[in-house]
Short mmCIF file of C-alpha atoms in Angstrom, two decimals:
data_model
loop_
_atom_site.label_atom_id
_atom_site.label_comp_id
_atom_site.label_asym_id
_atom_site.label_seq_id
_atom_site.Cartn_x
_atom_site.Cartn_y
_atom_site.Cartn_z
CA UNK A 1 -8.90 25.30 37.76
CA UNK A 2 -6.88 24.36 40.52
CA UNK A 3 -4.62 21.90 39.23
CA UNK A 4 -3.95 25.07 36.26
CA UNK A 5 -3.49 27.29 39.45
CA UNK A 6 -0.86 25.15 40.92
CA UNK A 7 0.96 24.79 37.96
CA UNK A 8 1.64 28.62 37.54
CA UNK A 9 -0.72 28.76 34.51
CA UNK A 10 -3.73 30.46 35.93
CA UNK A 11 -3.87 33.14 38.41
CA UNK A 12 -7.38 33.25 40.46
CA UNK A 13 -8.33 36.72 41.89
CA UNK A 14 -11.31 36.91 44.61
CA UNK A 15 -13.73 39.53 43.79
CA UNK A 16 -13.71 43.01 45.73
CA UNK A 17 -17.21 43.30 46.45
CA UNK A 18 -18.50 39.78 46.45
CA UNK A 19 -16.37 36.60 47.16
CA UNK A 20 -18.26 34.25 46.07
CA UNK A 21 -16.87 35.71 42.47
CA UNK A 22 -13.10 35.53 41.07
CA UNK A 23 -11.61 36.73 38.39
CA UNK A 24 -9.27 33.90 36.41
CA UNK A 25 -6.84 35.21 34.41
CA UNK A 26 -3.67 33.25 32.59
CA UNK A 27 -0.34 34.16 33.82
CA UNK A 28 2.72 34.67 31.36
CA UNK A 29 3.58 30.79 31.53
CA UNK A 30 -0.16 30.28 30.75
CA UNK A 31 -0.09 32.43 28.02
CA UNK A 32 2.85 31.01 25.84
CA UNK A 33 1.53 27.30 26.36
CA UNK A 34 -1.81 28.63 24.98
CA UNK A 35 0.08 30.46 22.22
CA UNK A 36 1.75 27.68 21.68
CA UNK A 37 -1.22 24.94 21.40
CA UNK A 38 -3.99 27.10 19.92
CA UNK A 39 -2.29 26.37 16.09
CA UNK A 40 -2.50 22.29 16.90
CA UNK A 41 -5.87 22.82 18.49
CA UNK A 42 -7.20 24.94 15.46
CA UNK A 43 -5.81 22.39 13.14
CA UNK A 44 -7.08 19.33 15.44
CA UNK A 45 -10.64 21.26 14.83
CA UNK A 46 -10.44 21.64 11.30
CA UNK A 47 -9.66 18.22 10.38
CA UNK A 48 -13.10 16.77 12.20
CA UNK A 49 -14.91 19.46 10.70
CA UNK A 50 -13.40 18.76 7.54
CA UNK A 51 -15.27 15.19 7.45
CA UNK A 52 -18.24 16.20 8.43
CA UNK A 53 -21.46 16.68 5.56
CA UNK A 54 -21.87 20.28 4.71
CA UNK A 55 -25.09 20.54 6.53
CA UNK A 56 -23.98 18.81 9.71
CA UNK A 57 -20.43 21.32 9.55
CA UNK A 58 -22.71 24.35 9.08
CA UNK A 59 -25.28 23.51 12.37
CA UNK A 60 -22.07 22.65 14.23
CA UNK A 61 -20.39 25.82 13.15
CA UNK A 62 -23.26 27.69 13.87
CA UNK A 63 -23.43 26.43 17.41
CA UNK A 64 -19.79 26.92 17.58
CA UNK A 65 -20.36 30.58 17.51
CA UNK A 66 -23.70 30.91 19.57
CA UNK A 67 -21.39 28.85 22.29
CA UNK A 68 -19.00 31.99 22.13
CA UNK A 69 -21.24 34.83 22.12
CA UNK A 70 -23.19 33.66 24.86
CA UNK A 71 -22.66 36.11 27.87
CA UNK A 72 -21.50 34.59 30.84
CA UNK A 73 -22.56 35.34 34.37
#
């Protein structure tokens, strides 16, 4: 996070009422390289899941999406 931090793409707030907790947000440089990488990425992604056995690219799928609905502390 720091090396993002010091290259302008993240922006790390402390929290208010406890500091042991931040808030990371991107900032607008952050933003466009993301915007601008998420279409390789996604493509990148589909391609290995594209060689994958049905089953196998189901259970990965599957924990794909538990991995993003998880709540975070």
């Amino acid at each position: 996070m720091s090396s993002l931090a010091a290259k302008g793409l993240l922006q790390r707030s402390v929290g208010r009422g406890d500091r042991r907790y931040s808030t990371l947000s991107l900032t607008a440089e952050g933003r466009a390289l993301h915007a601008e990488s998420f279409p390789l990425v996604a493509e990148i992604n589909r391609e290995l899941v594209s060689v994958l056995p049905d089953p196998l690219a189901g259970v990965f799928g599957e924990a794909r999406n538990a991995s993003y609905s998880k709540p975070r502390p």
